[in-house]
Coordinates of C-alpha atoms and ligand atoms in Angstrom, one line a residue:
X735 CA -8.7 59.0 60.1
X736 CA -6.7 57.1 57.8
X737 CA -8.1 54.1 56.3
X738 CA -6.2 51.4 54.3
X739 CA -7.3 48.0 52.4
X740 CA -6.1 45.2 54.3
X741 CA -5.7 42.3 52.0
X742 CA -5.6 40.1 54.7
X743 CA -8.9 40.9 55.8
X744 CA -10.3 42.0 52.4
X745 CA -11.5 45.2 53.6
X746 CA -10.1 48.8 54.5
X747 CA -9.3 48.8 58.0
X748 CA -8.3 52.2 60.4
X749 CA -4.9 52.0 59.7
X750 CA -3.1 52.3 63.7
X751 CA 0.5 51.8 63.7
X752 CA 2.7 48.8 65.6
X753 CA 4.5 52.0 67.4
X754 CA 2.7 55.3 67.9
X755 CA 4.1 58.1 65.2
X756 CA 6.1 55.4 63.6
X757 CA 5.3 53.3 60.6
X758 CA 7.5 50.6 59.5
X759 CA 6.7 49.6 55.6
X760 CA 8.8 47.0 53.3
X761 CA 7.7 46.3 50.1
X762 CA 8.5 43.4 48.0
X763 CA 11.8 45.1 45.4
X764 CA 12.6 44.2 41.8
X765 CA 14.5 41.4 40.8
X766 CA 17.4 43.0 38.5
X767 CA 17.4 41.2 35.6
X768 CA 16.2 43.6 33.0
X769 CA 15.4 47.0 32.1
X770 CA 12.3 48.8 34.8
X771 CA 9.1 48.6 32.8
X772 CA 6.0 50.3 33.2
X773 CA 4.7 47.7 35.9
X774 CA 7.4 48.9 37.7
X775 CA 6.6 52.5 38.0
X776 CA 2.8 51.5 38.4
X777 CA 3.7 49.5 41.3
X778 CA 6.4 51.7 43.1
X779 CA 4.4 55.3 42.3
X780 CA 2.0 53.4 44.3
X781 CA 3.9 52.6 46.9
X782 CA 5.8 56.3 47.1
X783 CA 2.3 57.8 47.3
X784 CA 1.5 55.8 50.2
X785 CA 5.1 57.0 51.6
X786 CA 4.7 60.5 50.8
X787 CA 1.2 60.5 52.6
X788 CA 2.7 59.0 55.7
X789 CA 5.7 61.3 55.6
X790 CA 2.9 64.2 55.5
X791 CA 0.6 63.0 58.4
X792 CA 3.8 63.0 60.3
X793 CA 5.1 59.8 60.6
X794 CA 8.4 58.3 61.0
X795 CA 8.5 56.0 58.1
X796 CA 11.1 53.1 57.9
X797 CA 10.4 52.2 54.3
X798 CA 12.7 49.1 53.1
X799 CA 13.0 47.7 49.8
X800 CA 15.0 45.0 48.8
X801 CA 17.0 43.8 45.8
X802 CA 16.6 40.6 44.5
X803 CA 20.1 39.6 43.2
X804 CA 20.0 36.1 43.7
X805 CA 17.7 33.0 43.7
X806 CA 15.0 34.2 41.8
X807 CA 13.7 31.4 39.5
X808 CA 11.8 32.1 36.1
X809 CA 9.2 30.6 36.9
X810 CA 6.9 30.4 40.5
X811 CA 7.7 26.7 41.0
X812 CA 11.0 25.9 42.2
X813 CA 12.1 24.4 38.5
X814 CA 14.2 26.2 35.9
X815 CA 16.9 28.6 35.9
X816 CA 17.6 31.3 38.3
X817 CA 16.3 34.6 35.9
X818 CA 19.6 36.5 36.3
X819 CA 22.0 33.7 35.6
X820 CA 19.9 32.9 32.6
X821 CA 20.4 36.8 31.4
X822 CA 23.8 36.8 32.2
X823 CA 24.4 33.6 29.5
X824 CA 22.2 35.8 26.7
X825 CA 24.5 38.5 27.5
X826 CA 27.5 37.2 28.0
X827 CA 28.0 39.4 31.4
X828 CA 28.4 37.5 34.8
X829 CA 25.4 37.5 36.9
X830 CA 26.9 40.3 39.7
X831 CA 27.4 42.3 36.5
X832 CA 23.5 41.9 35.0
X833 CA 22.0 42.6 38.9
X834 CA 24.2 45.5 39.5
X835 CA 24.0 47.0 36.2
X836 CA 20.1 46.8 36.3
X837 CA 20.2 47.7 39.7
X838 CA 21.4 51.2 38.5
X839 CA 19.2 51.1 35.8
X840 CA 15.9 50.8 38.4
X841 CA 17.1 53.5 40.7
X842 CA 17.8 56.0 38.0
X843 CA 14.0 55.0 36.4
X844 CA 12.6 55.9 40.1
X845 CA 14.4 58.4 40.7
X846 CA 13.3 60.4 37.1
X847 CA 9.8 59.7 38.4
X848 CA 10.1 61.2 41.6
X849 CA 10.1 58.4 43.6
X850 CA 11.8 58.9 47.5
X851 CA 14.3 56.6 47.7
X852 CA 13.4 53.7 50.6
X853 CA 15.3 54.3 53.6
X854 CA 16.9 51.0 53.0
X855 CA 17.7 48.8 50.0
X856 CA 18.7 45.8 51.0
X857 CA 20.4 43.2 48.6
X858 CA 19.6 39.9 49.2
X859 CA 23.7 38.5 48.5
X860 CA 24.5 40.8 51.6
X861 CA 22.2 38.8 53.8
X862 CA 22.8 35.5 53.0
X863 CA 24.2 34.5 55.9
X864 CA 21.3 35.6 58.0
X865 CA 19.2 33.8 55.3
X866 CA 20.8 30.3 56.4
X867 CA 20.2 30.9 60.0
X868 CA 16.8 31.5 59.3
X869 CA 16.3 28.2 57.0
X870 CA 18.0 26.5 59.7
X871 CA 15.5 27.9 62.2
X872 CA 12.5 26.5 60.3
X873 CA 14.2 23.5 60.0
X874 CA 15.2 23.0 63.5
X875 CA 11.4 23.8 64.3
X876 CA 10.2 21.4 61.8
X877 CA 8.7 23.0 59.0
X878 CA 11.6 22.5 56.6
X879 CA 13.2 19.5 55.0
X880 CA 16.6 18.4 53.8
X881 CA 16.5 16.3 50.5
X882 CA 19.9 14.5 49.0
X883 CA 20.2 16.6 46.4
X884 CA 20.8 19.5 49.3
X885 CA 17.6 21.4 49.1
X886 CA 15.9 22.7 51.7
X887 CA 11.7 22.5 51.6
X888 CA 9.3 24.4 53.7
X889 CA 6.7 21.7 54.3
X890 CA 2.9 23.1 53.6
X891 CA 1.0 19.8 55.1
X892 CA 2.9 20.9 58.2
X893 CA 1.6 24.4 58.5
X894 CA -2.2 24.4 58.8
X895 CA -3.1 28.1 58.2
X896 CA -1.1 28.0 54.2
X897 CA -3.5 29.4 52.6
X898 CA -4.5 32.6 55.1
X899 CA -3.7 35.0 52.8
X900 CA -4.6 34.3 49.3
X901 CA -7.4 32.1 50.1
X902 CA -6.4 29.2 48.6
X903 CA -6.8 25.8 50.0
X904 CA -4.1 22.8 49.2
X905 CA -5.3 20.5 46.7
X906 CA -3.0 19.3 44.8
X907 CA -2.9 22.5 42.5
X908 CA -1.8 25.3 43.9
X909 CA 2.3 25.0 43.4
X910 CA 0.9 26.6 39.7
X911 CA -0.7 24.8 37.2
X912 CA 2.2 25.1 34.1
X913 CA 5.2 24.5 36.3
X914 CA 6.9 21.3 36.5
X915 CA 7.4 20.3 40.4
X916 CA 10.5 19.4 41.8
X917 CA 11.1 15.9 42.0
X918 CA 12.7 15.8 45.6
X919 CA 9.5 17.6 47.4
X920 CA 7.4 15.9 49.4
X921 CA 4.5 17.5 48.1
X922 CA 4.2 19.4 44.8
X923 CA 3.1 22.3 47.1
X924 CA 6.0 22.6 49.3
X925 CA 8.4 25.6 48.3
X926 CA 12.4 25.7 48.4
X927 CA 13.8 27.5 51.3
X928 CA 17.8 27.0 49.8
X929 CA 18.4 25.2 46.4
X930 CA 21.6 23.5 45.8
X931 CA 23.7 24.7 42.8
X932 CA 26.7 23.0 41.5
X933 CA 30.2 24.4 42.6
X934 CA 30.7 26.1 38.9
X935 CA 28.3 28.3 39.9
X936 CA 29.3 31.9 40.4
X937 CA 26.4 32.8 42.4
X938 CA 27.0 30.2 45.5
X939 CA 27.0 30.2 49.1
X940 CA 28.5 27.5 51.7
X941 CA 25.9 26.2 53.6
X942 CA 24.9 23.5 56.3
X943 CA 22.8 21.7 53.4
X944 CA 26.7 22.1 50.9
X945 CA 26.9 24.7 48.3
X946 CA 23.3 26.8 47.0
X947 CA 21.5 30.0 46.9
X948 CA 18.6 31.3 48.6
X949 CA 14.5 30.4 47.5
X950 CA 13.5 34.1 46.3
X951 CA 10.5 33.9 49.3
X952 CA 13.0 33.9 52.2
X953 CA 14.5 36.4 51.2
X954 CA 11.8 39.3 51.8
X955 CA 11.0 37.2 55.6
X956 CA 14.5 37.3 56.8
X957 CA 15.1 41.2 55.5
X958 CA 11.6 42.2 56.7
X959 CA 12.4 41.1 60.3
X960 CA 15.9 42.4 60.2
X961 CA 15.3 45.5 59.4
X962 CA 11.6 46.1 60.5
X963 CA 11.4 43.8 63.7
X964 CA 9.1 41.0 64.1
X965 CA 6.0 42.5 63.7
X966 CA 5.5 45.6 61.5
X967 CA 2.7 47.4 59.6
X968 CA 2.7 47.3 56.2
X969 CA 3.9 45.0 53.7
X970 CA 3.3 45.9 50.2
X971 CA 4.0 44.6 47.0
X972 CA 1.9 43.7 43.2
X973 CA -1.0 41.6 43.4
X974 CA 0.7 39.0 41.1
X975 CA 3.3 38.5 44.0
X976 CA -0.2 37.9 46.6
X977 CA 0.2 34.0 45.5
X978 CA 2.8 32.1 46.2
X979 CA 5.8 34.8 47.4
X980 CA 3.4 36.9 49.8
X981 CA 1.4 33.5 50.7
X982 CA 4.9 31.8 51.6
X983 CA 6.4 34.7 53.4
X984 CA 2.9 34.7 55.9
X985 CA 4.1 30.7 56.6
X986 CA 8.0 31.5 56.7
X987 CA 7.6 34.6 58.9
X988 CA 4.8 32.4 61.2
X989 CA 7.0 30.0 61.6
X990 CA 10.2 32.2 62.5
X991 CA 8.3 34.8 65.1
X992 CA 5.2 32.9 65.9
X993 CA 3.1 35.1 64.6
X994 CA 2.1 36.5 60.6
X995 CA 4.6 39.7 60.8
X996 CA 3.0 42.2 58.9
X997 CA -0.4 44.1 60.4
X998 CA -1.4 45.0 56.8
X999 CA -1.2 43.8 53.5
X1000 CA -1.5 46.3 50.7
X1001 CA -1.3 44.8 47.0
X1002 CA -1.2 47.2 43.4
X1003 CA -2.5 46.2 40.6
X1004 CA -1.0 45.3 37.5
X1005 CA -0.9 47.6 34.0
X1006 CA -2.6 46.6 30.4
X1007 CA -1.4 47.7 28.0
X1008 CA -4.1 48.8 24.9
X1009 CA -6.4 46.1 27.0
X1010 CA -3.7 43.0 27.4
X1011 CA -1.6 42.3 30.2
X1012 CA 2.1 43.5 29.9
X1013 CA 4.9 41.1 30.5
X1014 CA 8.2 40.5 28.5
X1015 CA 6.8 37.4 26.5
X1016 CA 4.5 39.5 24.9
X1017 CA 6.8 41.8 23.6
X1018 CA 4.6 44.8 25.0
X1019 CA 6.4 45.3 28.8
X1020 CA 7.0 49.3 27.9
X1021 CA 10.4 49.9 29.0
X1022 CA 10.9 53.0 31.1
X1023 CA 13.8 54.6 29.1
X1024 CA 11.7 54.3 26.1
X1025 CA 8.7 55.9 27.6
X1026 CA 10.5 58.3 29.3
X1027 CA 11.7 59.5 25.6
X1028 CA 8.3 59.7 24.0
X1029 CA 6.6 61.5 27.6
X1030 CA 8.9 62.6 30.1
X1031 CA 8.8 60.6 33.6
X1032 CA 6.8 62.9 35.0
X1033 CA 4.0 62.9 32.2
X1034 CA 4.0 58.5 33.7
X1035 CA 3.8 59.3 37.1
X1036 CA 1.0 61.6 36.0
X1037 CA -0.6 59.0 34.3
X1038 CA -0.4 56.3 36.6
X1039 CA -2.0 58.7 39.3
X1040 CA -4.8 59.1 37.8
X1041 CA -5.9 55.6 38.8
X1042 CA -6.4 54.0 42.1
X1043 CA -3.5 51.7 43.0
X1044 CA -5.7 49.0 43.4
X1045 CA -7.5 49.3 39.7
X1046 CA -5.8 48.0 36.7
X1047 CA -4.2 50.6 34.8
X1048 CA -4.6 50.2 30.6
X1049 CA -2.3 52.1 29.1
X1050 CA -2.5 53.4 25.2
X1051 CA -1.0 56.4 23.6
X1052 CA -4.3 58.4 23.5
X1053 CA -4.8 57.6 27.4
X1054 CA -1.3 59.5 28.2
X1055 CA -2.1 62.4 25.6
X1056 CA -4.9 63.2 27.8
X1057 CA -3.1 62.9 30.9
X1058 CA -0.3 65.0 29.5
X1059 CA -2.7 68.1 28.8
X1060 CA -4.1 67.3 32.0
X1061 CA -0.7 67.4 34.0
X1062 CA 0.0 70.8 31.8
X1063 CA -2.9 72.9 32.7
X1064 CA -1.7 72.1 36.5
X1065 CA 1.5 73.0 35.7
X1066 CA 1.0 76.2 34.2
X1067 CA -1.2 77.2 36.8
X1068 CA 1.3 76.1 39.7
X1069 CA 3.8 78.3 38.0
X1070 CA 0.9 81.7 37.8
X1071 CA 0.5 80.7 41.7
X1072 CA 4.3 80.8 42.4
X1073 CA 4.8 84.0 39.7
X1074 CA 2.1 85.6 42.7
X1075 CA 2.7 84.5 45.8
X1076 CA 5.9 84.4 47.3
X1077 CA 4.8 83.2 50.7
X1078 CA 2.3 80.5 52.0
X1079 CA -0.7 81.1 54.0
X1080 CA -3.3 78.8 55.9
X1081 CA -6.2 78.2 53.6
X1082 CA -9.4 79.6 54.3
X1083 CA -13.1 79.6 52.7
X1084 CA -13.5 77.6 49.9
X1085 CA -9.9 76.9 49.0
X1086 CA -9.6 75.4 53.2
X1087 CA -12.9 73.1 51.9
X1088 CA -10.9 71.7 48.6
X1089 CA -7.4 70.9 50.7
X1090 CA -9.7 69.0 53.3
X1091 CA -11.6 66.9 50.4
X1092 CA -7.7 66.5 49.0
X1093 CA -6.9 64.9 52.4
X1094 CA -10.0 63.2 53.0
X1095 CA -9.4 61.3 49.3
X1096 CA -6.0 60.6 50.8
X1097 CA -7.6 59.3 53.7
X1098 CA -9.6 56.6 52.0
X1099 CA -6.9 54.1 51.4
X1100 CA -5.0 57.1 49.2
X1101 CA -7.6 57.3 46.7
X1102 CA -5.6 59.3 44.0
X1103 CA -8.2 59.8 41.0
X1104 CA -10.7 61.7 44.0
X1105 CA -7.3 63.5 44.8
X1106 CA -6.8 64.5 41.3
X1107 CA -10.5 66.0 41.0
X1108 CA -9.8 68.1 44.0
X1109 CA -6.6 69.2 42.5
X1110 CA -8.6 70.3 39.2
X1111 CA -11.0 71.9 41.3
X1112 CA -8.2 74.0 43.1
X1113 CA -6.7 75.0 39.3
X1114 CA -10.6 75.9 38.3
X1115 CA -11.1 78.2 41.4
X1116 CA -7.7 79.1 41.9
X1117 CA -7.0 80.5 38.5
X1118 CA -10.3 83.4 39.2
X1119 CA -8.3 84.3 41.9
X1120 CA -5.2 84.3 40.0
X1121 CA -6.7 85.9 37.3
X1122 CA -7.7 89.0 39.8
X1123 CA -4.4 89.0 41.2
X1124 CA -5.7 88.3 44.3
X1125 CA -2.1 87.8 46.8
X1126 CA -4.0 86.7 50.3
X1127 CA -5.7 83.9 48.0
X1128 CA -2.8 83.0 46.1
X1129 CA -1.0 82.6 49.1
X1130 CA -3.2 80.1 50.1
X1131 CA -3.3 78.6 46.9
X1132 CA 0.6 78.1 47.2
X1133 CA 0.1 76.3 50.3
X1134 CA -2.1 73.8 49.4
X1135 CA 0.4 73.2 46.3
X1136 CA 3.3 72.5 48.3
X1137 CA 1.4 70.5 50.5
X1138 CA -0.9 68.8 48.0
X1139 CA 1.0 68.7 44.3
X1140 CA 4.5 68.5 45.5
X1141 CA 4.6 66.5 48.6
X1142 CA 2.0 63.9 48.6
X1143 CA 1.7 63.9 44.3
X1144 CA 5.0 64.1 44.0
X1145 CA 4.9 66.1 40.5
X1146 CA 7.7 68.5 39.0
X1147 CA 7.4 71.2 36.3
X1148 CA 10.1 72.3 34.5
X1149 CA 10.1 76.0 35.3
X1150 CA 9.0 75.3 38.9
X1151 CA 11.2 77.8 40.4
X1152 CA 11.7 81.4 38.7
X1153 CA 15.5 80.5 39.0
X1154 CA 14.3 77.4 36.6
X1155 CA 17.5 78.7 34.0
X1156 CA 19.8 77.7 36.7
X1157 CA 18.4 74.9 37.4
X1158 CA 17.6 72.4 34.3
X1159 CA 15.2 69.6 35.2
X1160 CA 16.4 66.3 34.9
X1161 CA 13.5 65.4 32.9
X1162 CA 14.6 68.0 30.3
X1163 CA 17.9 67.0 30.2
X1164 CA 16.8 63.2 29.6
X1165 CA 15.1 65.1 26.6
X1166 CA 17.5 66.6 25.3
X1167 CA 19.9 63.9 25.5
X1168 CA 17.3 61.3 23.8
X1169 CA 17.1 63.9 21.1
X1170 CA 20.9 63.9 20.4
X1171 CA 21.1 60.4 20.3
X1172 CA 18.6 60.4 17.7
X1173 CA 19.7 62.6 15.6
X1174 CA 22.9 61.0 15.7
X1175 CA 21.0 57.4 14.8
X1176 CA 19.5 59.6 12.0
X1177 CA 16.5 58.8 13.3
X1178 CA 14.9 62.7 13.0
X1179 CA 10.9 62.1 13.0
X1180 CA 12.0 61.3 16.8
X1181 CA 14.6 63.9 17.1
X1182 CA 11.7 66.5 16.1
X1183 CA 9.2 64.4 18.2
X1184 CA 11.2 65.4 21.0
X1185 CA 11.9 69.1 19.9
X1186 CA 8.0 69.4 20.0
X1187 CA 8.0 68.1 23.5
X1188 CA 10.9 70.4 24.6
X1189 CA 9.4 73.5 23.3
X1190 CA 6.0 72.3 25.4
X1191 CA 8.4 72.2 28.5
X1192 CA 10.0 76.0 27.6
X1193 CA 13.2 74.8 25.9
X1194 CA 14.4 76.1 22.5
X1195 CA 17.3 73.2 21.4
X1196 CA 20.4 74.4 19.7
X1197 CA 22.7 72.6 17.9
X1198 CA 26.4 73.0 18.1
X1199 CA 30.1 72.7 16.7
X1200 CA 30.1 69.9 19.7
X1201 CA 27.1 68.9 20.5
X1202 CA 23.4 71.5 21.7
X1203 CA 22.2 73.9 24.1
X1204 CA 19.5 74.2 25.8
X1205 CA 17.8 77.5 25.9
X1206 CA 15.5 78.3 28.0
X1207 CA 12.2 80.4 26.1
Ligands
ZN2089 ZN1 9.1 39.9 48.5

């Protein structure tokens, strides 16, 4: 029986589905303004995991995702500029350029950590008219408010139950205690539903309230109930979004279906990095590209594994050396499994006792650090069995691999397959490429950094005339 932590009820709950053998998920997306950082893979390696499981109990999974490329201000309160708009001045692109070339950026991070795509990405600028009807819904049923300056308001004081979700009650306070308020609100509390922008604005939209964009919270109500209906199972997102954006979309999505949409809740934590919390002012938000350089993606998705995705992660260079041996004493002993057995076979004994703990771990609200003991357990047994060249056993070995390691964890090794000199992994290739680029920067303590980490993989590097080649040892 699965069990999940409902953050609406602050306690794991039987998770039972809207729609029997269906589960309908969306989880908040990133707002593409920058490069993906580590909080991103933390948060959406959570959030695969959870889809993988779901995928292998047998579910239909409707998993959408969308993409903030509009409307989202820097700071909570609805003061200050819009955060793409703002990097499209430092970079002198124009703000459709910055979201869609960070956009791309994002998917290829996810996908060079293994992460299923969602069944639907949805950008907010392609829903914007759907957006106004919605604003205009909660206007027309009196939860939102037009000011002169032609922004729309949903009113708190209106809705009794703000505060359901994050616990918070209104005092005065809870708009965010750095962030200057609005001046047309009502109440400091109240958050914008559309915000007027001035007709220079690339970025605009015609609306019943003149020209603006959409609030960033409306956004995830209006796509949720597109594309999900209006009620669904599982929302998901960091717990740095539970207050205001999940708080607001609880009122917003109330107020549009009469009824909270979303039966569960499900928040990740956040990454610290050597102890202090990661975020671009600090200089320390770890982009992906550069840790995919120094580890490989897999070696993070690895890492970020190891923890539950409700505990903090704290990430320092000696954590992910660990994790790194860890992930290759799997990986070479995945690849003596698949060097034995060609063919899978139900488990039985002792290895049938492992794959159910692996599943029972999965169970309890995807607990992936129990997962990851059961796993070690399997490559401790396993490799006696593999060591007396025992086929029925590695048979059943290479079942609970497929099912465990590569479906629900989601890893790769580079020689997975024995055809692996056909087929380079993209990881390596990321490697190699990084390498070049480094020696071409002249940089070659890196370039030989990555050699290292090559030859750890299999690869022998090659220069050329032209450019390398990867051999395979
Ligand atoms: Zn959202």
């Amino acid at each position: 029986m699965l069990k999940v932590y409902n953050t609406k009820t602050r306690r794991k709950e039987e998770f039972k589905p809207v729609v029997d053998g269906h589960v309908g998920m969306y989880v908040c997306g990133p707002t593409v303004y920058g490069p993906p950082h580590l909080g991103h893979a933390k948060s959406y390696i959570a959030f695969d995991i959870i889809h993988r499981y779901f995928n292998f109990l047998g579910y239909k999974v409707k998993y959408v995702q969308n993409i903030t490329d509009v409307g989202h201000l820097v700071g909570d309160g609805d003061e200050g500029e819009d955060k793409i708009s703002r990097q499209a001045k430092l970079e002198k692109l124009d703000p459709y350029q910055i979201a869609y070339k960070y956009e791309c950026e994002y998917f290829d991070a996810m996908d060079a950590l293994n992460i299923l795509r969602p069944s639907i990405s949805a950008r907010a600028t392609g829903f914007i008219i759907d957006i106004i009807e919605a604003v205009k819904e909660i206007i027309d049923k009196g939860y939102g408010y037009v000011t002169k300056e032609g922004n729309v308001y949903f009113d708190v004081h209106k809705y009794h139950k703000y505060g359901q979700l994050s616990n918070r009650r209104l005092d005065g306070n809870v708009s965010g205690e750095r962030i200057e308020i609005a001046s047309d609100k009502r109440h400091a509390e109240d958050f914008a539903l559309w915000k007027a922008v001035s007709e220079n604005t690339l970025m605009k939209w015609q609306s019943p309230w003149g020209w603006g964009c959409p609030g960033w919270h409306i956004e995830c109500s209006v796509l949720g109930r597109k594309f999900l209906g209006e009620k669904f199972d599982i929302h998901g997102g960091g717990i740095d979004n539970l207050f205001p954006h999940h708080e607001c979309e609880c009122a917003q999505g109330d107020v549009l279906t009469g009824d909270v949409p979303m039966n569960y809740f499900l928040h990740n934590n956040l990454v610290t990095v050597n102890g202090t919390k990661m975020g671009k002012s600090l200089g320390n938000s770890m982009t992906l590209s550069g840790l995919f350089t120094k580890y490989g993606p897999i070696t993070i998705r690895f890492f970020v594994l190891q923890f539950h995705y409700r505990s903090v992660i704290d990430f320092s260079d000696e954590a992910i050396s660990s994790a790194q041996k860890q992930l290759n004493k799997i990986g070479e002993f995945v690849l003596s499994v698949e060097r034995l057995a060609k063919e899978e076979r139900n488990p039985t004994g002792d290895l049938a006792d492992i794959y159910k703990a692996c599943l029972e771990a999965m169970d309890d609200d995807f607990n992936t650090p129990v997962l990851l003991a059961e796993v070690l357990k399997l490559v401790k047994v396993g490799s006696g069995y593999v060591k007396e060249e025992n086929k029925e056993k590695a048979q059943e070995l290479l079942y609970i691999i497929n099912k465990v390691v590569y479906d629900i964890m989601g890893l790769k090794f580079a020689a997975e397959k024995e055809n692996a000199e056909e087929v380079i992994s993209e990881e390596v290739k990321a490697l190699a490429k990084a390498r070049w680029q480094a020696k071409k920067n002249k940089d070659f303590v890196k370039a030989d950094e990555i050699r290292e980490k090559l030859s750890c993989l299999g690869y022998d590097i090659k220069d050329t005339k032209d450019g390398y080649d990867l051999i395979k040892k």
